[in-house]
C-alpha cells in the first residue's frame, strides 16, 4: 500500500448490460507512482482507465482522487476531471482547432486563465514535446506521433495531479512509438503520477513502479515490474507474457 | 405585365412581410432548434424527454393546425399579441423541430472521442457542446438548415390566411382589382424565388466558408 495514495479504487464493479467488465477492483496508486496496466484484449483495461475519471460510470464501489470521491455528473465532476489528464489511443485532438488552440482551450475556458498566460504555458509545453514549430497547424497536418505528443501537452496544460494513458502508442507506426514513449518516460522521471495501459514492455520495465495484470475484469497480479516479468505467479500472466514477448 | 408596375408598393409590402416572417421565425427556429438539440443529447434525462416530445409534437402537427392552436389557444390564456407575432411564434416553433433534427444529425457525425477529450479536460456539457462539438457539426449541418429555412420561407404563406401581410396574400386585392390570375401568380412566384434563392446563396457561401477548415 503506497504511503501517500492519490487514486484509490475500492470494490469497483462495472457491467455493460449482462457483461461484467470490472470485478471487485481494488487498486491504489500513490502520489508520484507509475502503474502500468497490461492484459489481454477485452480484459477491461480501458474501462478501468476511463472509470478513474468517470468517462464510464461504475455501478458499485468507490473511486477517490486525492481524497475526493468522484461526484456524479455535473460541475463538481468536471472540476475533478480537470485535475486528471487523459491521453487516448486515437489522440482525439480537436480537429477544428490549431495545435496551439488545442493546448490553450481548456486552461482558458476551464481554469479561466488569462490569454497571455495560457499561451505562454502552451508554447512552453509544445516546446517541451518538440512541436513548437507546428503550433499554427491543424491536427490533421501532423503525423500520429506528433498528434499524440500534442495530446500529452494538452493534458499537461491543466497541471493535472495524475495522468491516464490508454494505449497511447497502439495507433502509431513503429517508428513513431519511441518519440511518444520518451515524453512519457520523462514525465515519469519528473514524478508525475501515471496510470498507463500499454503493451510496451520496455516502457513498463524502465518507467513503471508497479505492473498490474488484468484478465476477465479482475486484477490478477499487482507487482514490481522485474518480479512480474521474470517470475509471473499465474498461468494467465505467464501465457500472456509468452505471447507478447515472442513476436 | 402591368400588374407588377401598377401595384409595386402592394407587392413590395407583401414581399417585405414574407422576408420579415422568414427572418424572425428563422432566427427563433435556429435559437430554439439548437437549444433543443442540446437537450436531446444532454446527460439529463428530463431534458432529453422534453426535447423528444417537443420535436415529435411539432414535427407531426400540420402547420395550419399549429397556427390555429397559437392564434386561438394563446389568447385563452390571456396572451394577446399582434397576429404577426403569433405567426412568428407558430412558424418558429414548427421550424425549430426540423432545425433540431438537422443539428442532432450533425452532432452525430462528430466522433465520440472529441466530446470525451473535452470532458476529460474538465469542460462542462455546455462547453463541450459549444466549443468542441457544434463547431465541428456546423459543416454537415449547414446544407440541411438551408433547406429547412427555404421551406420556412414558403410555409410563411400560411400566415396570409391569418390576416398577416405577406406575399401570397397580395393575390386577393389584385384579383378584386380585376388583374389576370396568371400574371399575378407569376410575380408572386418570382418574389418567393428572390427570397429562397437568397437563402440558398447565403448558405452556399457559409458552406464554402466552413467547408475548407480541417
Ligand atoms: N461501450 C461498451 N458497451 C458494451 N460493451 C463494452 C463497451 N466498452 C467495452 N465493452 C466490453 O467490455 C469489455 C472490456 O473492454 P475494454 O475496452 O475495457 O477492454 P480492454 O482491456 O481495453 O481491451 P483492448 O486491449 O482490446 O483495448 C470487452 O468485452 C468489451 O467488448
Ligand atoms: Mg482498450
CSV table of C-alpha atoms and ligand atoms in Angstrom, one decimal:
chain,number,residue,atom,x,y,z
A,1,UNK,CA,0.0,0.0,0.0
A,2,UNK,CA,1.6,3.3,-1.1
A,3,UNK,CA,2.4,5.8,1.6
A,4,UNK,CA,0.5,8.7,0.0
A,5,UNK,CA,-2.4,7.4,-2.0
A,6,UNK,CA,-3.7,9.7,-4.8
A,7,UNK,CA,-6.1,7.4,-6.7
A,8,UNK,CA,-8.0,4.8,-4.8
A,9,UNK,CA,-10.4,2.3,-6.3
A,10,UNK,CA,-12.3,0.1,-3.8
A,11,UNK,CA,-14.8,-2.7,-4.6
A,12,UNK,CA,-15.4,-1.3,-8.1
A,13,UNK,CA,-17.8,-3.2,-10.2
A,14,UNK,CA,-18.9,-2.4,-13.7
A,15,UNK,CA,-21.4,-4.0,-16.0
A,16,UNK,CA,-22.2,-3.4,-19.7
A,17,UNK,CA,-25.6,-5.0,-19.7
A,18,UNK,CA,-25.0,-8.7,-18.9
A,19,UNK,CA,-21.2,-8.3,-19.3
A,20,UNK,CA,-19.3,-8.0,-16.0
A,21,UNK,CA,-16.3,-6.0,-17.1
A,22,UNK,CA,-14.8,-4.8,-13.8
A,23,UNK,CA,-14.9,-7.3,-10.9
A,24,UNK,CA,-14.2,-6.1,-7.4
A,25,UNK,CA,-11.3,-3.9,-8.4
A,26,UNK,CA,-9.0,-2.8,-5.6
A,27,UNK,CA,-6.3,-0.5,-6.7
A,28,UNK,CA,-4.3,2.2,-5.0
A,29,UNK,CA,-2.0,4.5,-6.9
A,30,UNK,CA,0.4,6.5,-4.8
A,31,UNK,CA,1.4,10.1,-5.5
A,32,UNK,CA,4.3,10.0,-8.0
A,33,UNK,CA,3.8,6.4,-8.8
A,34,UNK,CA,3.7,5.0,-12.3
A,35,UNK,CA,1.4,2.0,-12.7
A,36,UNK,CA,1.3,0.1,-15.9
A,37,UNK,CA,-1.8,-2.0,-16.7
A,38,UNK,CA,-1.5,-4.9,-19.1
A,39,UNK,CA,-3.7,-7.8,-20.0
A,40,UNK,CA,-5.4,-9.5,-22.9
A,41,UNK,CA,-7.8,-7.7,-25.2
A,42,UNK,CA,-11.2,-7.3,-23.6
A,43,UNK,CA,-9.9,-7.7,-20.1
A,44,UNK,CA,-11.2,-4.3,-19.0
A,45,UNK,CA,-8.1,-2.2,-19.1
A,46,UNK,CA,-9.7,0.7,-21.0
A,47,UNK,CA,-12.8,0.5,-18.9
A,48,UNK,CA,-10.7,0.7,-15.7
A,49,UNK,CA,-8.8,3.7,-17.1
A,50,UNK,CA,-12.0,5.5,-18.1
A,51,UNK,CA,-13.7,4.8,-14.8
A,52,UNK,CA,-11.0,6.7,-13.0
A,53,UNK,CA,-12.2,10.0,-14.4
A,54,UNK,CA,-15.8,8.7,-14.8
A,55,UNK,CA,-16.0,8.7,-18.6
A,56,UNK,CA,-17.5,5.3,-17.7
A,57,UNK,CA,-19.8,5.3,-14.7
A,58,UNK,CA,-19.5,2.3,-12.4
A,59,UNK,CA,-22.4,0.5,-10.7
A,60,UNK,CA,-20.7,-0.3,-7.4
A,61,UNK,CA,-17.6,0.6,-5.4
A,62,UNK,CA,-15.9,3.9,-4.7
A,63,UNK,CA,-13.2,5.8,-6.6
A,64,UNK,CA,-11.4,8.7,-5.0
A,65,UNK,CA,-8.9,11.1,-6.4
A,66,UNK,CA,-6.8,12.9,-3.9
A,67,UNK,CA,-9.2,12.0,-1.2
A,68,UNK,CA,-12.3,13.3,-3.1
A,69,UNK,CA,-14.9,10.7,-4.1
A,70,UNK,CA,-15.9,11.0,-7.7
A,71,UNK,CA,-19.1,13.0,-7.9
A,72,UNK,CA,-22.0,12.1,-10.3
A,73,UNK,CA,-22.3,14.2,-13.5
A,74,UNK,CA,-22.2,18.0,-13.2
A,75,UNK,CA,-19.9,20.8,-12.4
A,76,UNK,CA,-18.2,19.0,-9.5
A,77,UNK,CA,-17.3,16.1,-11.7
A,78,UNK,CA,-16.0,18.5,-14.4
A,79,UNK,CA,-13.8,20.1,-11.8
A,80,UNK,CA,-12.4,16.8,-10.7
A,81,UNK,CA,-11.7,15.7,-14.3
A,82,UNK,CA,-9.7,18.9,-14.9
A,83,UNK,CA,-7.2,17.5,-12.4
A,84,UNK,CA,-6.8,14.2,-14.1
A,85,UNK,CA,-5.3,14.3,-17.6
A,86,UNK,CA,-6.2,11.6,-20.1
A,87,UNK,CA,-4.4,10.6,-23.3
A,88,UNK,CA,-6.4,8.4,-25.7
A,89,UNK,CA,-5.3,5.8,-28.2
A,90,UNK,CA,-6.8,7.8,-31.1
A,91,UNK,CA,-5.3,11.2,-29.9
A,92,UNK,CA,-8.7,13.0,-30.1
A,93,UNK,CA,-7.2,16.4,-30.8
A,94,UNK,CA,-9.9,19.0,-31.5
A,95,UNK,CA,-9.9,18.7,-35.3
A,96,UNK,CA,-11.2,22.3,-35.9
A,97,UNK,CA,-8.6,24.0,-33.8
A,98,UNK,CA,-4.9,24.6,-34.3
A,99,UNK,CA,-2.3,22.8,-32.2
A,100,UNK,CA,-1.8,25.9,-30.0
A,101,UNK,CA,-5.5,26.3,-29.5
A,102,UNK,CA,-5.8,22.7,-28.6
A,103,UNK,CA,-3.4,23.2,-25.8
A,104,UNK,CA,-4.8,26.6,-24.7
A,105,UNK,CA,-8.5,25.9,-24.9
A,106,UNK,CA,-9.1,24.1,-21.5
A,107,UNK,CA,-6.8,26.4,-19.5
A,108,UNK,CA,-8.7,29.4,-20.9
A,109,UNK,CA,-12.2,28.0,-20.5
A,110,UNK,CA,-12.0,25.6,-17.6
A,111,UNK,CA,-9.2,27.1,-15.5
A,112,UNK,CA,-10.1,30.7,-16.7
A,113,UNK,CA,-6.5,31.7,-17.0
A,114,UNK,CA,-5.6,34.8,-18.9
A,115,UNK,CA,-4.9,34.5,-22.6
A,116,UNK,CA,-1.3,35.6,-22.4
A,117,UNK,CA,-0.6,33.3,-19.5
A,118,UNK,CA,-2.3,30.3,-21.2
A,119,UNK,CA,-0.5,31.0,-24.5
A,120,UNK,CA,2.9,31.3,-22.8
A,121,UNK,CA,2.3,28.0,-20.9
A,122,UNK,CA,1.1,26.3,-24.1
A,123,UNK,CA,4.1,27.3,-26.1
A,124,UNK,CA,6.4,26.1,-23.3
A,125,UNK,CA,4.7,22.7,-23.3
A,126,UNK,CA,4.8,22.4,-27.1
A,127,UNK,CA,8.5,23.2,-26.9
A,128,UNK,CA,8.9,20.6,-24.4
A,129,UNK,CA,7.3,17.9,-26.6
A,130,UNK,CA,9.3,19.2,-29.5
A,131,UNK,CA,6.4,20.7,-31.5
A,132,UNK,CA,6.6,24.4,-31.0
A,133,UNK,CA,7.3,24.8,-34.7
A,134,UNK,CA,3.9,23.2,-35.5
A,135,UNK,CA,1.8,25.5,-33.2
A,136,UNK,CA,-0.2,27.0,-36.0
A,137,UNK,CA,-1.1,23.8,-37.8
A,138,UNK,CA,-4.3,21.8,-37.7
A,139,UNK,CA,-4.0,18.4,-36.1
A,140,UNK,CA,-4.7,16.6,-39.4
A,141,UNK,CA,-1.5,18.1,-40.8
A,142,UNK,CA,0.6,16.3,-38.2
A,143,UNK,CA,1.8,12.7,-38.0
A,144,UNK,CA,0.3,10.3,-35.4
A,145,UNK,CA,3.3,10.6,-33.2
A,146,UNK,CA,3.2,14.3,-33.3
A,147,UNK,CA,-0.5,14.4,-32.6
A,148,UNK,CA,-0.1,12.2,-29.6
A,149,UNK,CA,2.6,14.4,-28.2
A,150,UNK,CA,0.3,17.4,-28.6
A,151,UNK,CA,-2.4,15.5,-26.8
A,152,UNK,CA,0.1,14.9,-23.9
A,153,UNK,CA,0.9,18.7,-23.9
A,154,UNK,CA,-2.8,19.5,-23.9
A,155,UNK,CA,-3.4,17.3,-20.9
A,156,UNK,CA,-0.4,18.7,-19.1
A,157,UNK,CA,-1.5,22.3,-19.7
A,158,UNK,CA,-4.2,21.7,-17.0
A,159,UNK,CA,-1.4,21.0,-14.4
A,160,UNK,CA,-3.1,17.6,-13.6
A,161,UNK,CA,-2.4,15.7,-10.4
A,162,UNK,CA,-2.3,12.5,-12.4
A,163,UNK,CA,-2.3,11.3,-16.0
A,164,UNK,CA,-4.1,8.4,-17.5
A,165,UNK,CA,-2.9,6.8,-20.7
A,166,UNK,CA,-5.0,4.3,-22.6
A,167,UNK,CA,-2.7,2.6,-25.1
A,168,UNK,CA,-1.1,5.8,-26.3
A,169,UNK,CA,1.1,4.2,-28.8
A,170,UNK,CA,-1.1,1.5,-30.2
A,171,UNK,CA,-2.4,3.5,-33.1
A,172,UNK,CA,1.1,4.6,-34.2
A,173,UNK,CA,3.5,3.4,-36.8
A,174,UNK,CA,6.5,1.7,-35.2
A,175,UNK,CA,8.9,4.5,-36.0
A,176,UNK,CA,6.8,7.0,-34.0
A,177,UNK,CA,6.3,5.0,-30.9
A,178,UNK,CA,9.6,6.0,-29.3
A,179,UNK,CA,9.1,9.7,-29.6
A,180,UNK,CA,5.9,9.3,-27.6
A,181,UNK,CA,7.4,6.9,-25.1
A,182,UNK,CA,10.3,9.3,-24.5
A,183,UNK,CA,7.9,12.1,-23.5
A,184,UNK,CA,6.1,9.7,-21.1
A,185,UNK,CA,9.4,8.4,-19.7
A,186,UNK,CA,10.5,12.0,-18.9
A,187,UNK,CA,7.1,12.7,-17.3
A,188,UNK,CA,7.6,9.6,-15.1
A,189,UNK,CA,11.0,10.7,-14.1
A,190,UNK,CA,9.7,14.1,-13.1
A,191,UNK,CA,7.4,12.4,-10.6
A,192,UNK,CA,4.1,12.6,-12.4
A,193,UNK,CA,1.5,10.1,-11.1
A,194,UNK,CA,0.6,7.9,-14.1
A,195,UNK,CA,-1.7,5.0,-14.9
A,196,UNK,CA,-0.6,3.6,-18.3
A,197,UNK,CA,-2.4,0.9,-20.3
A,198,UNK,CA,0.2,-0.3,-22.7
A,199,UNK,CA,1.8,-3.3,-24.3
A,200,UNK,CA,5.2,-1.6,-24.5
A,201,UNK,CA,7.1,-3.9,-22.1
A,202,UNK,CA,10.3,-1.8,-22.5
A,203,UNK,CA,8.4,1.2,-21.0
A,204,UNK,CA,6.9,-1.0,-18.3
A,205,UNK,CA,10.4,-2.2,-17.3
A,206,UNK,CA,12.1,1.1,-17.3
A,207,UNK,CA,9.4,3.5,-16.1
A,208,UNK,CA,6.8,1.6,-14.0
A,209,UNK,CA,6.9,1.2,-10.3
A,210,UNK,CA,4.2,-1.5,-10.5
A,211,UNK,CA,2.7,-3.7,-13.2
A,212,UNK,CA,-1.0,-4.6,-12.8
A,213,UNK,CA,-2.1,-7.6,-14.8
A,214,UNK,CA,-5.8,-7.8,-15.7
A,215,UNK,CA,-7.8,-10.7,-17.1
A,216,UNK,CA,-11.6,-11.1,-17.4
A,217,UNK,CA,-12.2,-7.9,-15.5
A,218,UNK,CA,-10.1,-8.8,-12.5
A,219,UNK,CA,-6.7,-7.7,-11.3
A,220,UNK,CA,-4.8,-10.9,-11.2
A,221,UNK,CA,-1.3,-9.7,-10.3
A,222,UNK,CA,0.0,-6.3,-9.0
A,223,UNK,CA,3.8,-6.5,-8.7
A,224,UNK,CA,7.1,-4.8,-9.2
A,225,UNK,CA,7.9,-5.0,-12.9
A,226,UNK,CA,11.1,-7.0,-12.5
A,227,UNK,CA,9.3,-9.7,-10.4
A,228,UNK,CA,6.4,-9.8,-12.8
A,229,UNK,CA,8.4,-10.2,-15.9
A,230,UNK,CA,10.9,-12.7,-14.6
A,231,UNK,CA,8.5,-14.7,-12.4
A,232,UNK,CA,4.8,-14.3,-13.1
A,233,UNK,CA,2.8,-16.1,-10.5
A,234,UNK,CA,-0.3,-17.0,-12.5
A,235,UNK,CA,-0.6,-19.2,-15.6
A,236,UNK,CA,-2.7,-16.5,-17.2
A,237,UNK,CA,0.1,-14.0,-16.9
A,238,UNK,CA,2.8,-16.5,-18.0
A,239,UNK,CA,0.7,-17.4,-21.0
A,240,UNK,CA,0.1,-13.7,-21.9
A,241,UNK,CA,3.8,-12.8,-21.5
A,242,UNK,CA,4.9,-15.6,-23.7
A,243,UNK,CA,2.6,-14.5,-26.4
A,244,UNK,CA,3.5,-10.8,-26.4
A,245,UNK,CA,7.2,-11.2,-25.8
A,246,UNK,CA,7.7,-13.8,-28.6
A,247,UNK,CA,6.8,-11.7,-31.7
B,1,UNK,CA,-47.4,42.6,-67.2
B,2,UNK,CA,-48.7,45.9,-65.8
B,3,UNK,CA,-49.9,44.1,-62.7
B,4,UNK,CA,-46.4,44.5,-61.2
B,5,UNK,CA,-45.7,48.1,-62.2
B,6,UNK,CA,-49.2,49.3,-61.3
B,7,UNK,CA,-49.0,47.7,-57.8
B,8,UNK,CA,-45.4,47.9,-56.9
B,9,UNK,CA,-46.0,49.1,-53.4
B,10,UNK,CA,-48.6,46.3,-52.7
B,11,UNK,CA,-46.1,43.7,-53.9
B,12,UNK,CA,-43.3,45.4,-52.0
B,13,UNK,CA,-45.3,45.3,-48.8
B,14,UNK,CA,-46.1,41.6,-49.4
B,15,UNK,CA,-42.6,40.7,-50.1
B,16,UNK,CA,-41.3,42.6,-47.1
B,17,UNK,CA,-43.9,40.8,-44.9
B,18,UNK,CA,-42.6,37.4,-46.2
B,19,UNK,CA,-39.0,38.5,-45.6
B,20,UNK,CA,-39.8,39.6,-42.1
B,21,UNK,CA,-41.6,36.4,-41.2
B,22,UNK,CA,-38.8,34.4,-42.6
B,23,UNK,CA,-36.1,36.3,-40.8
B,24,UNK,CA,-37.8,36.5,-37.4
B,25,UNK,CA,-39.2,33.0,-37.4
B,26,UNK,CA,-35.9,31.7,-38.8
B,27,UNK,CA,-33.9,33.4,-36.0
B,28,UNK,CA,-36.3,32.0,-33.4
B,29,UNK,CA,-36.2,28.5,-35.0
B,30,UNK,CA,-32.4,28.5,-35.1
B,31,UNK,CA,-32.1,29.6,-31.4
B,32,UNK,CA,-34.7,27.1,-30.2
B,33,UNK,CA,-33.7,24.3,-32.5
B,34,UNK,CA,-30.0,24.4,-31.4
B,35,UNK,CA,-31.1,24.6,-27.8
B,36,UNK,CA,-33.5,21.6,-28.1
B,37,UNK,CA,-30.8,19.7,-30.0
B,38,UNK,CA,-28.6,20.3,-26.9
B,39,UNK,CA,-31.4,19.0,-24.7
B,40,UNK,CA,-31.7,15.9,-26.8
B,41,UNK,CA,-28.0,14.9,-26.3
B,42,UNK,CA,-27.7,16.1,-22.7
B,43,UNK,CA,-26.9,13.8,-19.8
B,44,UNK,CA,-30.1,14.9,-18.0
B,45,UNK,CA,-33.0,12.6,-18.7
B,46,UNK,CA,-35.7,15.2,-18.2
B,47,UNK,CA,-34.2,17.5,-20.8
B,48,UNK,CA,-33.9,14.6,-23.3
B,49,UNK,CA,-37.5,13.7,-22.8
B,50,UNK,CA,-38.6,17.3,-23.2
B,51,UNK,CA,-36.6,17.6,-26.4
B,52,UNK,CA,-38.1,14.4,-27.8
B,53,UNK,CA,-41.6,15.5,-27.0
B,54,UNK,CA,-41.0,19.0,-28.5
B,55,UNK,CA,-39.8,17.6,-31.8
B,56,UNK,CA,-42.4,14.8,-32.0
B,57,UNK,CA,-45.3,17.1,-31.4
B,58,UNK,CA,-44.2,20.0,-33.6
B,59,UNK,CA,-42.9,17.9,-36.5
B,60,UNK,CA,-46.1,15.8,-36.7
B,61,UNK,CA,-48.6,18.7,-36.4
B,62,UNK,CA,-49.8,20.2,-39.6
B,63,UNK,CA,-48.6,23.8,-39.7
B,64,UNK,CA,-52.1,25.2,-40.3
B,65,UNK,CA,-53.3,23.4,-37.2
B,66,UNK,CA,-50.4,24.9,-35.2
B,67,UNK,CA,-51.4,28.4,-36.4
B,68,UNK,CA,-55.0,27.8,-35.2
B,69,UNK,CA,-53.6,26.4,-31.9
B,70,UNK,CA,-51.4,29.5,-31.4
B,71,UNK,CA,-53.9,32.1,-32.6
B,72,UNK,CA,-56.9,30.7,-30.9
B,73,UNK,CA,-55.2,29.0,-28.0
B,74,UNK,CA,-52.8,31.6,-26.5
B,75,UNK,CA,-55.5,34.3,-26.2
B,76,UNK,CA,-57.4,31.9,-24.0
B,77,UNK,CA,-54.5,32.1,-21.5
B,78,UNK,CA,-54.7,35.9,-21.7
B,79,UNK,CA,-51.8,36.2,-24.2
B,80,UNK,CA,-52.9,38.7,-26.7
B,81,UNK,CA,-50.3,39.7,-29.3
B,82,UNK,CA,-50.3,41.1,-32.8
B,83,UNK,CA,-51.1,38.5,-35.5
B,84,UNK,CA,-47.6,38.9,-36.8
B,85,UNK,CA,-46.1,37.8,-33.5
B,86,UNK,CA,-48.4,34.8,-33.3
B,87,UNK,CA,-47.4,33.9,-36.8
B,88,UNK,CA,-43.6,34.2,-36.0
B,89,UNK,CA,-44.2,32.0,-32.9
B,90,UNK,CA,-46.1,29.3,-34.8
B,91,UNK,CA,-43.6,29.3,-37.7
B,92,UNK,CA,-40.6,29.5,-35.5
B,93,UNK,CA,-41.7,26.7,-33.2
B,94,UNK,CA,-42.6,24.4,-36.1
B,95,UNK,CA,-39.4,25.0,-37.9
B,96,UNK,CA,-37.3,24.6,-34.7
B,97,UNK,CA,-38.2,20.9,-34.7
B,98,UNK,CA,-36.6,20.4,-38.1
B,99,UNK,CA,-33.6,22.5,-37.2
B,100,UNK,CA,-33.2,20.5,-34.1
B,101,UNK,CA,-33.1,17.2,-36.0
B,102,UNK,CA,-30.6,18.6,-38.6
B,103,UNK,CA,-28.3,19.8,-35.8
B,104,UNK,CA,-28.7,16.5,-33.9
B,105,UNK,CA,-27.7,14.6,-37.1
B,106,UNK,CA,-24.7,16.9,-37.4
B,107,UNK,CA,-23.7,16.2,-33.8
B,108,UNK,CA,-23.8,12.5,-34.5
B,109,UNK,CA,-21.2,13.0,-37.3
B,110,UNK,CA,-18.6,14.3,-34.8
B,111,UNK,CA,-16.5,11.4,-33.5
B,112,UNK,CA,-17.4,10.5,-29.9
B,113,UNK,CA,-13.7,10.9,-28.9
B,114,UNK,CA,-13.9,14.7,-29.5
B,115,UNK,CA,-16.5,15.0,-26.7
B,116,UNK,CA,-14.7,12.6,-24.5
B,117,UNK,CA,-11.5,14.5,-24.8
B,118,UNK,CA,-13.3,17.8,-24.0
B,119,UNK,CA,-14.9,16.2,-20.9
B,120,UNK,CA,-11.6,14.7,-19.8
B,121,UNK,CA,-10.2,18.2,-19.7
B,122,UNK,CA,-12.9,19.3,-17.3
B,123,UNK,CA,-15.2,21.0,-19.7
B,124,UNK,CA,-18.9,21.1,-18.7
B,125,UNK,CA,-21.5,19.7,-21.0
B,126,UNK,CA,-22.3,23.2,-22.3
B,127,UNK,CA,-18.7,23.9,-23.0
B,128,UNK,CA,-18.1,20.6,-24.7
B,129,UNK,CA,-21.1,21.2,-27.0
B,130,UNK,CA,-20.4,24.8,-27.8
B,131,UNK,CA,-16.6,24.8,-28.0
B,132,UNK,CA,-15.9,21.4,-29.5
B,133,UNK,CA,-18.9,19.5,-30.9
B,134,UNK,CA,-21.1,22.1,-32.5
B,135,UNK,CA,-18.3,23.9,-34.4
B,136,UNK,CA,-17.4,20.6,-36.0
B,137,UNK,CA,-21.0,19.7,-36.6
B,138,UNK,CA,-21.6,23.0,-38.4
B,139,UNK,CA,-20.2,21.9,-41.7
B,140,UNK,CA,-22.6,19.0,-42.1
B,141,UNK,CA,-25.5,20.9,-40.7
B,142,UNK,CA,-25.3,24.0,-43.0
B,143,UNK,CA,-27.0,22.4,-46.1
B,144,UNK,CA,-30.0,20.8,-44.3
B,145,UNK,CA,-30.5,24.1,-42.3
B,146,UNK,CA,-30.6,26.0,-45.6
B,147,UNK,CA,-33.3,23.6,-47.0
B,148,UNK,CA,-35.2,24.0,-43.7
B,149,UNK,CA,-35.2,27.8,-43.9
B,150,UNK,CA,-36.2,27.7,-47.6
B,151,UNK,CA,-39.2,25.5,-46.5
B,152,UNK,CA,-39.9,28.1,-43.8
B,153,UNK,CA,-40.0,31.0,-46.4
B,154,UNK,CA,-42.6,29.1,-48.4
B,155,UNK,CA,-44.5,28.0,-45.3
B,156,UNK,CA,-44.8,31.6,-44.2
B,157,UNK,CA,-47.6,31.9,-46.9
B,158,UNK,CA,-50.0,30.3,-44.4
B,159,UNK,CA,-49.7,33.4,-42.3
B,160,UNK,CA,-51.6,35.2,-45.1
B,161,UNK,CA,-54.7,33.3,-44.2
B,162,UNK,CA,-54.4,34.7,-40.7
B,163,UNK,CA,-54.5,38.4,-41.6
B,164,UNK,CA,-50.7,38.8,-41.7
B,165,UNK,CA,-49.4,40.8,-44.6
B,166,UNK,CA,-47.2,38.6,-46.8
B,167,UNK,CA,-46.5,37.9,-50.4
B,168,UNK,CA,-49.0,35.2,-51.3
B,169,UNK,CA,-51.9,37.2,-49.7
B,170,UNK,CA,-51.4,40.0,-52.3
B,171,UNK,CA,-53.3,38.0,-54.8
B,172,UNK,CA,-56.6,38.7,-53.1
B,173,UNK,CA,-56.7,42.5,-53.6
B,174,UNK,CA,-55.1,42.2,-57.1
B,175,UNK,CA,-57.8,39.7,-58.1
B,176,UNK,CA,-60.5,42.1,-56.8
B,177,UNK,CA,-58.9,44.9,-58.9
B,178,UNK,CA,-59.5,42.6,-61.9
B,179,UNK,CA,-56.0,41.6,-62.9
B,180,UNK,CA,-55.4,38.3,-64.6
B,181,UNK,CA,-54.7,35.5,-62.2
B,182,UNK,CA,-51.7,34.1,-64.2
B,183,UNK,CA,-49.5,37.1,-64.2
B,184,UNK,CA,-50.4,37.9,-60.6
B,185,UNK,CA,-49.2,34.5,-59.5
B,186,UNK,CA,-46.1,34.6,-61.8
B,187,UNK,CA,-44.9,37.8,-60.0
B,188,UNK,CA,-45.7,36.3,-56.6
B,189,UNK,CA,-43.7,33.2,-57.6
B,190,UNK,CA,-40.8,35.5,-58.6
B,191,UNK,CA,-41.0,37.1,-55.2
B,192,UNK,CA,-40.6,33.8,-53.4
B,193,UNK,CA,-37.8,32.9,-55.8
B,194,UNK,CA,-35.9,36.0,-54.7
B,195,UNK,CA,-36.3,35.0,-51.0
B,196,UNK,CA,-35.4,31.4,-51.5
B,197,UNK,CA,-32.5,31.9,-53.9
B,198,UNK,CA,-31.1,34.5,-51.4
B,199,UNK,CA,-31.2,31.9,-48.6
B,200,UNK,CA,-29.6,29.3,-50.9
B,201,UNK,CA,-26.9,31.8,-51.8
B,202,UNK,CA,-26.1,32.7,-48.2
B,203,UNK,CA,-25.9,29.0,-47.2
B,204,UNK,CA,-23.8,28.2,-50.3
B,205,UNK,CA,-21.3,30.9,-49.0
B,206,UNK,CA,-21.4,29.5,-45.5
B,207,UNK,CA,-20.8,26.0,-46.7
B,208,UNK,CA,-17.8,27.2,-48.7
B,209,UNK,CA,-16.5,29.2,-45.7
B,210,UNK,CA,-16.8,26.3,-43.3
B,211,UNK,CA,-16.1,23.6,-45.8
B,212,UNK,CA,-12.4,24.4,-46.1
B,213,UNK,CA,-11.4,24.0,-42.4
B,214,UNK,CA,-9.7,20.7,-41.4
C,1,LIG,N1,-19.5,0.8,-24.5
C,1,LIG,C1,-19.5,-0.5,-24.4
C,1,LIG,N2,-20.6,-1.2,-24.5
C,1,LIG,C2,-20.6,-2.6,-24.3
C,1,LIG,N3,-19.6,-3.3,-24.1
C,1,LIG,C3,-18.4,-2.7,-24.0
C,1,LIG,C4,-18.3,-1.3,-24.1
C,1,LIG,N4,-17.0,-0.9,-24.0
C,1,LIG,C5,-16.3,-2.1,-23.8
C,1,LIG,N5,-17.1,-3.1,-23.7
C,1,LIG,C6,-16.8,-4.5,-23.5
C,1,LIG,O1,-16.2,-4.6,-22.2
C,1,LIG,C7,-15.1,-5.5,-22.2
C,1,LIG,C8,-13.8,-4.7,-21.7
C,1,LIG,O2,-13.5,-3.7,-22.7
C,1,LIG,P1,-12.2,-2.8,-22.6
C,1,LIG,O3,-12.2,-1.9,-23.7
C,1,LIG,O4,-12.1,-2.3,-21.2
C,1,LIG,O5,-11.1,-3.9,-22.8
C,1,LIG,P2,-9.5,-3.7,-23.0
C,1,LIG,O6,-8.8,-4.5,-22.0
C,1,LIG,O7,-9.2,-2.2,-23.0
C,1,LIG,O8,-9.3,-4.3,-24.4
C,1,LIG,P3,-8.3,-3.8,-25.6
C,1,LIG,O9,-6.9,-4.4,-25.3
C,1,LIG,O10,-8.9,-4.5,-26.8
C,1,LIG,O11,-8.4,-2.4,-25.7
C,1,LIG,C9,-15.0,-6.0,-23.6
C,1,LIG,O12,-15.6,-7.3,-23.6
C,1,LIG,C10,-15.7,-5.0,-24.4
C,1,LIG,O13,-16.3,-5.7,-25.5
C,2,LIG,MG1,-8.6,-0.9,-24.5
